[in-house]
Amino acid sequence: FAVGLAAGTGGALGELSGYLAGFSGQAVIERFDVYDRIKPWVDKYGGWAIMVLSAIPNPFFDIAGIAAGIAKMSLPTFLVSTWVGQLIKMTLFALAGKYSIEFFANFFN
C-alpha cells in the first residue's frame, strides 16, 4: 500500500501542470476532438469525472486536467479527485507487480 500511496501522491502532484496550464489560459487545446468529449464530463460531473479518468490508465488524462483548469474547477477538488483516482490505479499496479513477481518466482523454481 505504501508504494501505491507514494506513487499516487506523486502522480496527483504531477498532474498539476495540465490543470495550471488550463487555469491560466495558456493551453491551446480547444480544437482537439478529445477535448470536446472530455470537457462536458468535467463540467457536468466535476471531481467525479476527474477521479474516474485518473483511475483508468489512459493517455487523455492530461487533457482532462487542462479541461478542469479551463472550467475553473477549484484546486482542492482537482487535487483530491486526482489523488484518489491515482491512489486506486497505483495501488492496483503495485499489487499486480507484487503478486506477479511471487507467481513467476514460484513458477520458475
Short mmCIF file of C-alpha atoms in Angstrom, two decimals:
data_model
loop_
_atom_site.label_atom_id
_atom_site.label_comp_id
_atom_site.label_asym_id
_atom_site.label_seq_id
_atom_site.Cartn_x
_atom_site.Cartn_y
_atom_site.Cartn_z
CA PHE A 1 0.00 0.00 0.00
CA ALA A 2 2.91 2.36 0.73
CA VAL A 3 4.14 2.13 -2.86
CA GLY A 4 0.65 2.92 -4.16
CA LEU A 5 0.36 5.84 -1.74
CA ALA A 6 3.69 7.34 -2.77
CA ALA A 7 3.07 6.80 -6.49
CA GLY A 8 -0.50 8.12 -6.25
CA THR A 9 0.65 11.25 -4.44
CA GLY A 10 3.42 11.86 -6.96
CA GLY A 11 1.03 11.25 -9.85
CA ALA A 12 -1.52 13.70 -8.48
CA LEU A 13 1.10 16.40 -7.98
CA GLY A 14 2.45 15.77 -11.48
CA GLU A 15 -0.96 16.41 -12.99
CA LEU A 16 -0.94 19.97 -11.69
CA SER A 17 0.93 21.12 -14.80
CA GLY A 18 -2.03 20.45 -17.09
CA TYR A 19 -4.51 21.93 -14.63
CA LEU A 20 -2.46 25.09 -14.19
CA ALA A 21 -1.98 25.45 -17.95
CA GLY A 22 -5.75 25.28 -18.43
CA PHE A 23 -6.49 27.55 -15.47
CA SER A 24 -4.07 30.22 -16.66
CA GLY A 25 -5.42 30.08 -20.20
CA GLN A 26 -2.07 29.12 -21.71
CA ALA A 27 -3.29 25.78 -23.03
CA VAL A 28 -4.41 25.79 -26.64
CA ILE A 29 -6.32 22.52 -26.64
CA GLU A 30 -9.85 23.54 -27.51
CA ARG A 31 -9.57 22.48 -31.14
CA PHE A 32 -8.91 18.82 -30.39
CA ASP A 33 -11.67 16.19 -30.64
CA VAL A 34 -10.75 14.55 -27.35
CA TYR A 35 -11.17 17.87 -25.54
CA ASP A 36 -14.69 18.19 -26.96
CA ARG A 37 -15.55 14.79 -25.50
CA ILE A 38 -13.95 15.29 -22.08
CA LYS A 39 -14.94 18.90 -21.29
CA PRO A 40 -18.71 18.17 -20.95
CA TRP A 41 -17.90 15.38 -18.46
CA VAL A 42 -15.77 17.73 -16.39
CA ASP A 43 -18.45 20.43 -16.50
CA LYS A 44 -21.26 18.02 -15.55
CA TYR A 45 -19.61 15.64 -13.09
CA GLY A 46 -16.73 17.75 -11.77
CA GLY A 47 -14.49 15.91 -9.35
CA TRP A 48 -16.13 12.54 -10.02
CA ALA A 49 -15.14 12.72 -13.69
CA ILE A 50 -11.58 13.65 -12.75
CA MET A 51 -11.39 10.79 -10.25
CA VAL A 52 -12.64 8.20 -12.76
CA LEU A 53 -10.44 9.49 -15.57
CA SER A 54 -7.36 9.48 -13.33
CA ALA A 55 -8.07 5.95 -12.06
CA ILE A 56 -8.22 4.49 -15.56
CA PRO A 57 -4.88 4.12 -17.35
CA ASN A 58 -5.32 6.32 -20.41
CA PRO A 59 -3.31 8.89 -22.33
CA PHE A 60 -6.07 11.51 -22.21
CA PHE A 61 -5.95 12.45 -18.55
CA ASP A 62 -3.67 15.40 -19.29
CA ILE A 63 -6.46 16.81 -21.45
CA ALA A 64 -8.92 16.24 -18.60
CA GLY A 65 -6.63 18.21 -16.30
CA ILE A 66 -6.48 21.04 -18.81
CA ALA A 67 -10.28 20.92 -19.16
CA ALA A 68 -10.63 21.10 -15.36
CA GLY A 69 -8.39 24.15 -15.34
CA ILE A 70 -10.31 25.83 -18.14
CA ALA A 71 -13.58 25.06 -16.31
CA LYS A 72 -12.04 26.77 -13.23
CA MET A 73 -12.58 23.72 -11.02
CA SER A 74 -11.28 24.51 -7.55
CA LEU A 75 -7.71 23.38 -6.95
CA PRO A 76 -8.58 21.34 -3.81
CA THR A 77 -11.34 19.50 -5.70
CA PHE A 78 -8.98 18.75 -8.58
CA LEU A 79 -6.15 17.60 -6.31
CA VAL A 80 -8.28 15.37 -4.08
CA SER A 81 -10.12 13.82 -7.04
CA THR A 82 -6.87 13.21 -8.91
CA TRP A 83 -5.17 11.84 -5.81
CA VAL A 84 -7.97 9.34 -5.08
CA GLY A 85 -8.01 8.14 -8.69
CA GLN A 86 -4.21 7.89 -8.85
CA LEU A 87 -4.14 6.11 -5.48
CA ILE A 88 -6.55 3.46 -6.77
CA LYS A 89 -4.63 2.98 -10.01
CA MET A 90 -1.15 2.94 -8.50
CA THR A 91 -2.14 0.61 -5.65
CA LEU A 92 -3.55 -1.86 -8.18
CA PHE A 93 -0.33 -1.59 -10.23
CA ALA A 94 1.79 -2.17 -7.11
CA LEU A 95 -0.28 -5.20 -6.09
CA ALA A 96 -0.12 -6.60 -9.61
CA GLY A 97 3.65 -6.22 -9.56
CA LYS A 98 4.00 -7.83 -6.14
CA TYR A 99 1.88 -10.84 -6.97
CA SER A 100 3.29 -11.31 -10.45
CA ILE A 101 6.82 -11.42 -9.01
CA GLU A 102 5.73 -14.06 -6.49
CA PHE A 103 3.91 -16.01 -9.20
CA PHE A 104 6.87 -16.06 -11.59
CA ALA A 105 9.34 -16.84 -8.79
CA ASN A 106 7.27 -19.90 -7.85
CA PHE A 107 6.62 -20.81 -11.47
CA PHE A 108 10.29 -20.94 -12.43
CA ASN A 109 11.51 -22.73 -9.28
#
